[in-house]
Coordinates of C-alpha atoms and ligand atoms in Angstrom, one line a residue:
M1 CA -24.0 75.9 -101.1
K2 CA -20.3 76.8 -101.1
I3 CA -19.6 79.8 -103.3
L4 CA -16.2 81.1 -104.3
V5 CA -16.2 84.9 -105.0
I6 CA -13.4 86.0 -107.2
N7 CA -12.1 89.5 -107.9
S8 CA -9.6 89.1 -110.6
G9 CA -7.3 92.1 -111.3
S10 CA -4.5 92.5 -113.8
S11 CA -1.8 91.1 -111.5
S12 CA -3.8 89.7 -108.5
I13 CA -6.8 87.5 -107.6
K14 CA -8.7 88.3 -104.4
Y15 CA -11.0 85.6 -103.2
K16 CA -13.6 84.9 -100.5
F17 CA -15.2 81.5 -99.9
F18 CA -18.8 81.6 -98.5
D19 CA -21.3 79.1 -97.2
M20 CA -24.6 80.3 -98.5
P21 CA -27.3 81.1 -97.6
R22 CA -25.8 81.3 -94.1
N23 CA -23.6 84.2 -95.3
K24 CA -20.8 82.5 -93.5
L25 CA -17.2 83.4 -94.6
L26 CA -15.2 80.2 -94.7
T27 CA -11.9 81.6 -95.8
C28 CA -10.4 84.4 -97.9
G29 CA -7.1 85.5 -99.4
K30 CA -5.2 87.1 -102.2
I31 CA -2.8 85.9 -104.8
E32 CA -0.4 88.6 -106.1
H33 CA 2.3 89.3 -108.6
I34 CA 0.5 87.3 -111.4
G35 CA 2.5 87.5 -114.6
E36 CA 5.2 89.8 -113.1
E37 CA 8.9 89.4 -113.8
G38 CA 10.4 86.8 -111.5
S39 CA 7.0 85.5 -110.3
D40 CA 6.2 81.8 -110.3
I41 CA 2.6 82.6 -111.0
I42 CA 2.7 83.1 -114.7
N43 CA -1.0 83.6 -115.3
H44 CA -4.5 83.6 -113.8
Y45 CA -4.8 79.9 -114.4
T46 CA -1.8 79.2 -112.2
G47 CA -3.1 81.7 -109.6
L48 CA -6.5 80.1 -109.5
K49 CA -5.0 76.6 -109.2
L50 CA -3.2 77.8 -106.0
I51 CA -6.5 79.1 -104.6
L52 CA -8.3 75.8 -105.4
G53 CA -5.6 74.0 -103.6
K54 CA -6.6 75.8 -100.4
I55 CA -10.4 75.1 -100.6
D56 CA -12.6 72.2 -101.4
S57 CA -16.0 71.4 -103.0
V58 CA -16.8 74.7 -104.8
D59 CA -20.5 74.6 -105.8
A60 CA -20.5 77.9 -107.7
V61 CA -18.3 80.8 -108.5
G62 CA -19.3 84.5 -108.4
H63 CA -17.1 86.9 -110.4
R64 CA -16.8 90.7 -110.0
V65 CA -16.8 92.2 -113.5
V66 CA -16.2 95.9 -113.6
H67 CA -18.0 96.9 -116.8
G68 CA -21.2 95.5 -118.2
A69 CA -21.9 98.5 -120.4
E70 CA -25.7 98.6 -121.4
T71 CA -25.6 94.9 -122.1
F72 CA -25.8 93.7 -118.5
K73 CA -28.4 95.2 -116.3
K74 CA -28.2 92.4 -113.7
P75 CA -26.0 89.4 -112.7
V76 CA -25.9 86.6 -115.3
I77 CA -24.9 82.9 -115.5
V78 CA -21.8 82.7 -117.6
D79 CA -21.9 80.9 -120.9
D80 CA -20.2 81.4 -124.3
S81 CA -22.4 84.2 -125.3
V82 CA -21.9 86.1 -122.0
I83 CA -18.1 85.6 -122.4
K84 CA -18.3 87.1 -125.9
K85 CA -20.3 90.1 -124.7
I86 CA -17.9 90.7 -121.8
K87 CA -15.1 90.7 -124.4
Q88 CA -17.0 93.3 -126.3
C89 CA -17.1 95.6 -123.2
C90 CA -13.3 95.4 -123.0
S91 CA -12.9 98.4 -125.4
I92 CA -14.6 100.8 -122.9
A93 CA -12.9 99.2 -119.9
P94 CA -9.4 98.1 -121.1
L95 CA -7.9 98.2 -117.6
H96 CA -10.4 96.0 -115.9
N97 CA -12.5 93.7 -118.1
P98 CA -9.7 91.7 -119.6
A99 CA -8.4 90.8 -116.1
N100 CA -11.9 89.9 -114.9
L101 CA -12.3 87.7 -118.0
A102 CA -9.0 86.0 -117.4
G103 CA -10.5 84.8 -114.0
I104 CA -13.6 83.5 -115.7
L105 CA -11.7 81.6 -118.4
A106 CA -9.4 80.1 -115.7
C107 CA -12.4 78.9 -113.8
N108 CA -13.9 77.5 -117.0
K109 CA -10.8 75.2 -117.4
L110 CA -10.3 74.3 -113.7
L111 CA -13.9 74.0 -112.5
A112 CA -15.5 72.6 -115.6
G113 CA -19.2 72.0 -115.0
V114 CA -19.4 74.4 -112.0
K115 CA -21.8 77.2 -112.6
Q116 CA -20.3 80.7 -112.7
V117 CA -22.1 84.0 -112.3
A118 CA -20.8 87.4 -113.4
V119 CA -21.8 90.4 -111.2
F120 CA -21.2 93.8 -112.8
D121 CA -20.1 97.0 -111.0
T122 CA -22.1 99.0 -113.5
A123 CA -25.4 97.0 -113.4
F124 CA -26.9 98.7 -110.4
H125 CA -26.7 102.1 -112.2
Q126 CA -28.5 100.9 -115.3
T127 CA -31.7 102.4 -113.8
I128 CA -30.3 105.9 -114.1
P129 CA -32.6 107.9 -116.4
D130 CA -31.3 109.1 -119.8
Y131 CA -31.3 112.8 -118.9
A132 CA -28.8 111.9 -116.1
Y133 CA -26.5 109.6 -118.1
I134 CA -26.2 111.4 -121.4
Y135 CA -23.4 113.9 -121.6
G136 CA -23.7 117.3 -123.3
L137 CA -21.8 116.0 -126.4
P138 CA -23.1 115.3 -129.9
Y139 CA -25.7 112.5 -129.5
E140 CA -23.8 110.3 -132.0
F141 CA -21.1 109.8 -129.4
Y142 CA -23.6 107.9 -127.4
T143 CA -25.1 105.9 -130.3
K144 CA -21.9 105.2 -132.1
F145 CA -19.3 104.9 -129.3
N146 CA -21.4 104.1 -126.2
I147 CA -20.2 107.2 -124.5
R148 CA -22.4 107.9 -121.5
K149 CA -22.3 107.8 -117.7
Y150 CA -22.1 104.2 -116.5
G151 CA -21.1 104.6 -112.8
F152 CA -19.2 102.1 -110.7
H153 CA -19.0 100.7 -107.2
G154 CA -22.6 99.5 -107.9
T155 CA -22.3 96.4 -105.8
S156 CA -21.2 98.4 -102.8
H157 CA -23.9 101.0 -103.2
E158 CA -26.6 98.4 -103.6
Y159 CA -25.3 96.4 -100.6
V160 CA -25.2 99.3 -98.1
A161 CA -28.5 100.8 -99.3
H162 CA -30.2 97.4 -98.5
E163 CA -28.4 97.1 -95.2
A164 CA -29.6 100.6 -94.3
A165 CA -33.2 99.6 -95.0
H166 CA -32.6 96.6 -92.9
I167 CA -31.2 98.7 -90.0
L168 CA -34.0 101.2 -90.3
K169 CA -36.6 98.3 -90.4
K170 CA -38.2 99.9 -93.5
P171 CA -38.8 98.5 -97.0
I172 CA -36.2 99.8 -99.4
D173 CA -38.9 100.8 -101.8
K174 CA -40.1 103.4 -99.3
L175 CA -36.7 105.0 -98.8
K176 CA -34.6 107.7 -100.4
V177 CA -31.0 106.9 -99.5
I178 CA -27.7 108.6 -100.4
T179 CA -24.7 106.3 -100.2
C180 CA -21.1 107.6 -100.0
H181 CA -18.4 105.0 -100.9
L182 CA -15.3 106.8 -99.7
G183 CA -12.1 104.8 -100.1
N184 CA -9.1 105.3 -102.3
G185 CA -11.7 105.4 -105.1
C186 CA -14.8 107.5 -104.1
S187 CA -18.3 107.7 -105.4
I188 CA -21.7 108.7 -104.2
C189 CA -25.1 107.4 -105.3
A190 CA -28.7 108.6 -105.1
V191 CA -30.8 105.5 -104.4
D192 CA -34.6 106.1 -104.7
K193 CA -36.8 103.2 -103.7
G194 CA -33.9 100.8 -104.1
K195 CA -32.9 102.0 -107.5
S196 CA -29.8 104.0 -108.5
V197 CA -31.1 107.3 -110.0
D198 CA -27.7 109.1 -110.3
T199 CA -24.1 108.5 -109.3
S200 CA -20.9 110.6 -109.4
M201 CA -18.6 108.4 -111.4
G202 CA -19.1 108.5 -115.1
F203 CA -17.9 106.8 -118.3
T204 CA -14.8 105.9 -116.3
P205 CA -14.2 106.0 -112.5
L206 CA -12.4 109.4 -112.9
E207 CA -15.5 111.6 -112.8
G208 CA -17.1 113.0 -109.6
L209 CA -15.6 113.2 -106.2
V210 CA -11.9 114.1 -105.4
M211 CA -10.3 110.7 -104.7
G212 CA -7.0 109.4 -103.4
T213 CA -5.1 110.0 -106.7
R214 CA -7.9 110.9 -109.1
C215 CA -9.0 114.4 -109.7
G216 CA -12.8 113.9 -110.1
D217 CA -14.7 116.7 -111.8
V218 CA -12.6 119.3 -113.6
D219 CA -13.3 121.8 -116.4
P220 CA -12.8 119.5 -119.5
A221 CA -11.0 122.4 -121.3
L222 CA -8.2 122.0 -118.9
I223 CA -7.1 118.7 -120.5
T224 CA -6.0 120.3 -123.8
H225 CA -4.7 123.4 -122.0
I226 CA -2.4 121.4 -119.7
M227 CA -1.3 119.1 -122.5
R228 CA -0.2 122.1 -124.6
K229 CA 1.3 124.0 -121.7
K230 CA 3.3 121.0 -120.3
R231 CA 3.8 119.3 -123.6
L232 CA 2.2 116.1 -122.3
D233 CA 1.2 113.2 -124.5
M234 CA -2.1 111.3 -124.0
H235 CA -0.6 108.7 -121.7
E236 CA 1.1 111.3 -119.5
M237 CA -2.1 113.3 -119.3
D238 CA -4.0 110.1 -118.3
N239 CA -1.5 109.4 -115.6
L240 CA -1.7 113.0 -114.3
L241 CA -5.4 112.8 -113.9
N242 CA -5.6 109.3 -112.5
K243 CA -2.5 108.8 -110.5
A244 CA -1.0 112.1 -109.5
S245 CA -4.1 114.2 -108.7
G246 CA -6.7 114.1 -106.0
L247 CA -5.6 114.1 -102.3
K248 CA -2.1 113.2 -103.3
G249 CA -1.8 115.9 -105.9
I250 CA -3.3 118.7 -103.8
S251 CA -1.4 117.8 -100.6
G252 CA 1.9 116.8 -102.2
I253 CA 2.1 114.4 -99.3
S254 CA 0.0 111.3 -99.7
N255 CA -3.3 109.8 -100.9
D256 CA -3.8 108.3 -97.5
M257 CA -6.4 110.2 -95.6
R258 CA -5.1 109.1 -92.2
I259 CA -1.7 110.7 -93.0
L260 CA -3.4 113.9 -94.2
E261 CA -5.6 114.2 -91.1
T262 CA -2.5 114.0 -88.9
K263 CA -0.6 116.5 -91.1
A264 CA -3.6 118.8 -91.3
N265 CA -4.0 118.8 -87.5
S266 CA -0.3 119.7 -87.1
G267 CA -0.8 122.7 -89.3
D268 CA 0.1 121.6 -92.8
M269 CA -1.8 124.0 -95.1
R270 CA -2.0 121.7 -98.2
A271 CA -3.0 118.7 -96.2
R272 CA -5.8 120.8 -94.7
L273 CA -6.8 122.1 -98.1
A274 CA -6.9 118.5 -99.6
R275 CA -9.2 117.4 -96.7
D276 CA -11.4 120.4 -97.1
I277 CA -11.8 120.1 -100.8
F278 CA -12.6 116.4 -100.4
A279 CA -15.3 117.1 -97.9
Y280 CA -16.7 120.1 -99.8
R281 CA -17.1 118.2 -103.0
I282 CA -19.1 115.4 -101.2
R283 CA -21.4 118.0 -99.5
K284 CA -22.1 119.5 -102.9
Y285 CA -23.1 116.1 -104.4
I286 CA -25.2 115.3 -101.3
G287 CA -27.1 118.6 -101.8
A288 CA -27.6 117.8 -105.5
Y289 CA -28.9 114.3 -104.8
I290 CA -31.3 115.6 -102.1
T291 CA -32.8 117.8 -104.9
V292 CA -32.7 114.9 -107.4
M293 CA -34.8 112.7 -105.1
S294 CA -36.9 115.6 -103.5
G295 CA -35.6 114.5 -100.1
C296 CA -33.5 112.0 -98.2
D297 CA -34.3 109.6 -95.4
C298 CA -30.8 108.3 -94.8
L299 CA -27.2 109.1 -95.6
V300 CA -24.8 106.1 -95.5
F301 CA -21.0 106.2 -95.2
T302 CA -18.8 103.3 -96.3
G303 CA -15.3 102.5 -97.6
G304 CA -12.0 103.0 -95.7
I305 CA -12.5 106.7 -95.1
G306 CA -16.3 106.5 -94.7
E307 CA -16.2 103.7 -92.2
N308 CA -13.2 104.8 -90.1
Q309 CA -12.7 108.5 -90.2
A310 CA -15.3 110.2 -88.0
T311 CA -13.7 113.6 -88.3
I312 CA -14.2 113.6 -92.1
R313 CA -17.8 112.4 -91.7
K314 CA -18.4 115.3 -89.2
K315 CA -16.9 117.8 -91.7
I316 CA -19.2 116.5 -94.4
T317 CA -22.3 116.5 -92.3
K318 CA -21.9 119.6 -90.2
N319 CA -25.1 121.6 -90.4
L320 CA -25.9 119.7 -93.6
F321 CA -29.5 119.0 -92.7
N322 CA -30.3 122.1 -90.7
H323 CA -33.1 123.0 -93.2
F324 CA -34.8 119.6 -92.8
R325 CA -37.9 119.3 -90.6
K326 CA -36.8 115.8 -89.8
S327 CA -33.1 115.1 -90.2
P328 CA -32.1 112.1 -92.3
K329 CA -30.5 109.2 -90.4
I330 CA -26.7 109.0 -90.8
L331 CA -25.4 105.5 -90.8
V332 CA -21.9 104.0 -91.1
I333 CA -22.1 100.6 -92.8
P334 CA -19.0 98.5 -93.7
T335 CA -19.3 97.5 -97.3
N336 CA -19.0 93.9 -98.3
E337 CA -19.0 93.6 -102.1
E338 CA -18.0 90.0 -102.0
L339 CA -20.9 88.9 -99.8
M340 CA -23.2 90.8 -102.1
I341 CA -21.7 88.9 -105.1
A342 CA -22.2 85.6 -103.1
K343 CA -25.8 86.5 -102.4
Q344 CA -26.5 87.4 -106.0
T345 CA -24.8 84.2 -107.2
F346 CA -26.8 82.1 -104.8
K347 CA -30.1 83.8 -105.8
L348 CA -29.5 83.3 -109.5
I349 CA -28.4 79.7 -109.3
K350 CA -31.2 78.8 -106.9
G351 CA -33.6 80.5 -109.3
Ligands
AMP1 P1 -10.3 101.7 -99.2 O1 -9.9 102.0 -100.6 O2 -11.7 101.5 -99.0 O3 -9.4 100.6 -98.6 O4 -9.9 103.0 -98.3 C1 -8.6 103.5 -98.3 C2 -8.7 104.9 -97.6 O5 -9.3 104.8 -96.3 C3 -7.3 105.6 -97.3 O6 -7.4 107.0 -97.6 C4 -7.1 105.4 -95.8 O7 -6.4 106.4 -95.3 C5 -8.5 105.4 -95.3 N1 -8.6 104.8 -94.0 C6 -8.9 105.4 -92.8 N2 -8.9 104.6 -91.8 C7 -8.7 103.3 -92.3 C8 -8.6 102.0 -91.7 N3 -8.7 101.8 -90.4 N4 -8.3 101.0 -92.5 C9 -8.2 101.2 -93.8 N5 -8.2 102.4 -94.4 C10 -8.5 103.5 -93.7

């Protein structure tokens, strides 16, 4: 079965085309500048048309959808009611879901009759218990406005946790795994017996670890304090937290960990500090998740930094498991969210 996996963003469509169940990548690519001034690609429909011109005989399509709220706990075959429900999730994911939906609607027109599956970044985390996902806010904020921890990168965490079980030759339901997805966006997940029981990102992908340009956990009282002090409006504050903070904000140099490593090694104090804060926050979360699961059999690193930067991994794991009788295995596993989406699409369609 030939499966087209689509990751549709606001101005781009990334795609990978697989032959399943052989897990064979046939081709992949990216269409950019959709809807931008001066671009010929006026919308997602035009973008998808270009992609379909490069491949043939699509049997099914798997879509990455960022937010499934509490509605979607697993992948689903797309129909009118699913489209309506994804639309309803747009209010809590205004930056992502409308773009994901644009990809689905373009496929509806251009590949009429071809089955489409939506795979949600949040779905894997729907097993997190209520005491871990409810914030210490008035409870009505959860019941009326759906404010709770959702978590993201779910497809990646699920994929690498299963790969770890495969590598260790152990059933996933016998393992306690901590997965660290460290890229430009970073999150960490406690996977107990194959189920997510806690994760660092929250209502949005801003919570948790220090990331490329996102601050991660801060004292919430800082938000109003900074807005008053710097006379920032909501949009400016949002920008500060999401785009000017994290590694970039601390170092004043870059959000690229490769550059920071080089600068830190040549004595730049703020680059060193950014790297140390990054590693320290991850160690703190790993410690918390060992406690949450009463143990850990395996720690997995993935994402651009997790896969490629051994010195950062060393910094995070130095003496980390000294108090363990048997040290957990530490694995580096390249993530492949698109393959996971293709696998889930195949599984759902084959029934
Ligand atoms: P990602 O968002 O997963 O693409 O990861 C981006 C981050 O990974 C950046 O901070 C990069 O500096 C870091 N990185 C380190 N080594 C590499 C590499 N070989 N390829 C891509 N990203 C890398």
